[in-house]
Tab-separated table of C-alpha atoms in Angstrom:
chain	number	residue	atom	x	y	z
A	1	MET	CA	-22.984	33.435	-5.961
A	2	SER	CA	-23.601	31.661	-9.551
A	3	GLY	CA	-22.749	28.899	-10.872
A	4	GLU	CA	-19.854	29.776	-12.827
A	5	GLU	CA	-18.991	31.446	-10.118
A	6	ILE	CA	-18.318	28.343	-8.221
A	7	ILE	CA	-16.707	26.557	-10.952
A	8	ASP	CA	-14.034	29.520	-11.678
A	9	GLN	CA	-13.467	29.342	-7.921
A	10	ASP	CA	-9.806	28.395	-6.483
A	11	PRO	CA	-10.276	25.071	-4.058
A	12	GLU	CA	-8.776	27.225	-1.626
A	13	GLU	CA	-11.248	29.605	-1.368
A	14	GLN	CA	-13.692	27.115	-1.699
A	15	LEU	CA	-12.330	25.060	1.480
A	16	PHE	CA	-12.217	28.325	3.232
A	17	GLU	CA	-15.650	29.121	2.180
A	18	GLU	CA	-16.554	25.751	4.055
A	19	VAL	CA	-14.601	26.554	6.751
A	20	VAL	CA	-16.135	29.718	7.489
A	21	LYS	CA	-19.526	28.283	7.021
A	22	ALA	CA	-18.795	25.500	9.740
A	23	PHE	CA	-17.154	27.619	12.000
A	24	SER	CA	-19.768	30.191	12.147
A	25	LEU	CA	-22.027	26.982	13.533
A	26	TYR	CA	-19.355	26.510	16.108
A	27	ASP	CA	-19.269	30.341	17.366
A	28	ARG	CA	-22.027	30.450	19.536
A	29	THR	CA	-21.054	33.934	21.415
A	30	GLY	CA	-20.404	35.593	17.708
A	31	ASP	CA	-17.124	37.062	19.022
A	32	GLY	CA	-14.974	34.883	16.072
A	33	PHE	CA	-13.760	32.351	18.142
A	34	ILE	CA	-14.609	28.758	19.192
A	35	PRO	CA	-13.042	26.632	22.313
A	36	ALA	CA	-10.217	24.512	21.213
A	37	GLN	CA	-12.069	21.295	22.422
A	38	GLU	CA	-14.564	21.953	19.560
A	39	ILE	CA	-12.238	21.916	16.880
A	40	HIS	CA	-13.434	18.151	16.193
A	41	HIS	CA	-16.702	19.567	14.656
A	42	VAL	CA	-15.754	21.429	12.473
A	43	LEU	CA	-12.960	19.584	10.982
A	44	ARG	CA	-15.747	16.595	10.591
A	45	ALA	CA	-18.488	19.400	9.520
A	46	VAL	CA	-16.047	19.914	6.571
A	47	GLY	CA	-15.360	16.616	5.526
A	48	GLY	CA	-12.625	15.130	7.603
A	49	ASN	CA	-12.319	12.514	9.934
A	50	PRO	CA	-9.669	13.101	12.216
A	51	THR	CA	-8.916	10.191	15.299
A	52	GLN	CA	-9.088	11.292	18.603
A	53	LYS	CA	-5.185	11.436	18.659
A	54	GLU	CA	-5.236	13.822	15.868
A	55	ILE	CA	-8.157	16.106	17.673
A	56	THR	CA	-6.126	16.161	21.198
A	57	SER	CA	-2.500	17.043	18.921
A	58	PHE	CA	-4.790	20.190	17.163
A	59	ALA	CA	-6.098	21.397	20.358
A	60	ASP	CA	-2.841	20.930	22.296
A	61	ASN	CA	-0.934	23.121	19.570
A	62	VAL	CA	-3.687	25.889	20.214
A	63	GLU	CA	-2.468	29.088	22.640
A	64	SER	CA	-3.930	29.546	25.328
A	65	ASP	CA	-5.463	33.519	25.560
A	66	PRO	CA	-4.615	35.774	28.709
A	67	ASP	CA	-7.313	34.442	30.562
A	68	GLY	CA	-5.818	30.669	30.268
A	69	ASN	CA	-8.425	29.493	27.613
A	70	LYS	CA	-7.397	27.397	24.291
A	71	GLN	CA	-9.763	29.532	21.829
A	72	VAL	CA	-9.505	29.297	17.878
A	73	ASP	CA	-10.072	31.907	15.572
A	74	VAL	CA	-11.422	31.226	11.750
A	75	ASP	CA	-7.736	31.564	9.793
A	76	THR	CA	-6.544	29.340	12.429
A	77	MET	CA	-8.920	26.790	11.832
A	78	PHE	CA	-8.362	26.728	8.319
A	79	ALA	CA	-4.754	26.152	9.083
A	80	ILE	CA	-5.495	23.691	11.251
A	81	VAL	CA	-7.772	22.083	8.583
A	82	LYS	CA	-5.352	22.321	5.859
A	83	ASP	CA	-3.111	20.593	8.188
A	84	MET	CA	-5.205	17.776	8.573
A	85	LEU	CA	-6.212	17.317	4.997
A	86	GLU	CA	-2.358	17.250	4.146
A	87	MET	CA	-1.697	14.713	7.019
A	88	ASN	CA	-4.267	12.598	5.588
A	89	LYS	CA	-3.431	12.327	2.181
A	90	GLY	CA	-1.705	9.111	1.856
A	91	ASN	CA	-3.294	8.008	4.927
A	92	ASN	CA	-6.748	7.500	3.160
A	93	ASP	CA	-6.114	4.235	1.725
A	94	GLN	CA	-4.405	2.929	4.910
A	95	ARG	CA	-7.172	3.431	6.739
A	96	ALA	CA	-10.283	2.180	4.707
A	97	ILE	CA	-8.196	-1.134	3.973
A	98	GLU	CA	-7.656	-1.169	8.162
A	99	ASP	CA	-11.445	-0.563	8.465
A	100	ALA	CA	-11.953	-3.796	6.406
A	101	PHE	CA	-9.709	-5.764	8.200
A	102	ARG	CA	-10.976	-4.343	11.572
A	103	VAL	CA	-14.264	-6.386	11.052
A	104	PHE	CA	-11.874	-9.678	11.697
A	105	ASP	CA	-10.421	-8.234	14.868
A	106	ASN	CA	-12.760	-9.751	17.215
A	107	ASP	CA	-10.800	-8.623	20.580
A	108	GLY	CA	-9.941	-5.120	19.507
A	109	LYS	CA	-6.382	-5.577	19.620
A	110	ASN	CA	-5.691	-4.252	16.300
A	111	THR	CA	-4.312	-8.112	15.545
A	112	ILE	CA	-5.672	-11.000	13.800
A	113	ASP	CA	-4.577	-14.855	13.691
A	114	MET	CA	-2.308	-15.214	10.735
A	115	SER	CA	-4.529	-18.067	9.198
A	116	ILE	CA	-7.337	-15.363	8.515
A	117	ILE	CA	-5.281	-12.637	7.547
A	118	GLY	CA	-3.409	-15.849	4.804
A	119	HIS	CA	-7.012	-16.686	3.939
A	120	ILE	CA	-8.439	-13.052	3.387
A	121	LEU	CA	-5.160	-12.124	1.322
A	122	MET	CA	-5.452	-15.216	-0.824
A	123	SER	CA	-9.096	-15.121	-1.261
A	124	MET	CA	-9.904	-11.483	-1.742
A	125	GLY	CA	-9.011	-8.305	-3.835
A	126	ASP	CA	-5.704	-9.313	-5.851
A	127	ASN	CA	-5.295	-12.621	-4.354
A	128	LEU	CA	-2.048	-13.227	-3.222
A	129	THR	CA	-0.462	-16.649	-4.075
A	130	GLU	CA	0.452	-18.710	-1.123
A	131	GLU	CA	4.082	-18.142	-1.811
A	132	GLU	CA	3.656	-14.450	-1.367
A	133	VAL	CA	1.766	-14.729	1.584
A	134	GLU	CA	4.703	-16.969	3.360
A	135	ASN	CA	6.959	-14.201	2.043
A	136	LEU	CA	5.062	-11.625	3.608
A	137	TYR	CA	4.695	-13.024	6.942
A	138	LYS	CA	8.577	-13.346	7.222
A	139	GLU	CA	8.786	-9.527	6.643
A	140	ILE	CA	6.436	-8.609	9.121
A	141	GLU	CA	6.128	-9.433	12.913
A	142	ILE	CA	3.930	-12.465	14.177
A	143	ASP	CA	3.320	-12.623	17.949
A	144	ALA	CA	3.798	-15.398	19.919
A	145	ASP	CA	0.169	-16.302	19.288
A	146	GLY	CA	0.283	-16.202	15.983
A	147	ASN	CA	-1.444	-12.578	15.442
A	148	ILE	CA	-0.215	-9.899	13.079
A	149	ASN	CA	-1.183	-6.270	14.093
A	150	TYR	CA	-2.773	-5.974	10.804
A	151	ALA	CA	-1.891	-1.965	10.736
A	152	ASP	CA	1.412	-2.379	10.827
A	153	MET	CA	1.487	-5.016	8.363
A	154	ILE	CA	-1.144	-2.712	6.120
A	155	ALA	CA	1.658	0.011	6.401
A	156	HIS	CA	4.565	-2.539	5.468
A	157	ILE	CA	2.497	-3.271	2.283
A	158	LEU	CA	1.628	0.237	1.390
A	159	GLU	CA	5.124	0.958	2.069
A	160	GLN	CA	6.512	-1.213	-1.061
């Protein structure tokens, strides 16, 4: 394929070709199917970063064949990839921000002390004022220990 043909190619066709290439790596028997538990490999090979919950959801939605095996053909895999990309359109910003806050999550509970969050919001990025941080505290849930679920906070901020 020449460089010109690649440039003129429809983005959906390009994505399909990527899926076919990745799919063929995991179609070990050459029968046109991969086990549902291998879906995540193809998703990651085409640039996705699905969560375990998303992987489980995709695999659970695959119908079993007459022998009770859950297998996926390339067309179904392409539909799954498109679903994943559609689901993640708005989530990439949130995930990136969550990853940044996760550095301050010492106990792995998706919470950070409100004083640390306040410091972060007032000193990094767009630098919120103390008043803006106080207003944010009024709008989000703070637990009895003074911790904030940062994923919920980020979702709240991005909704506005």
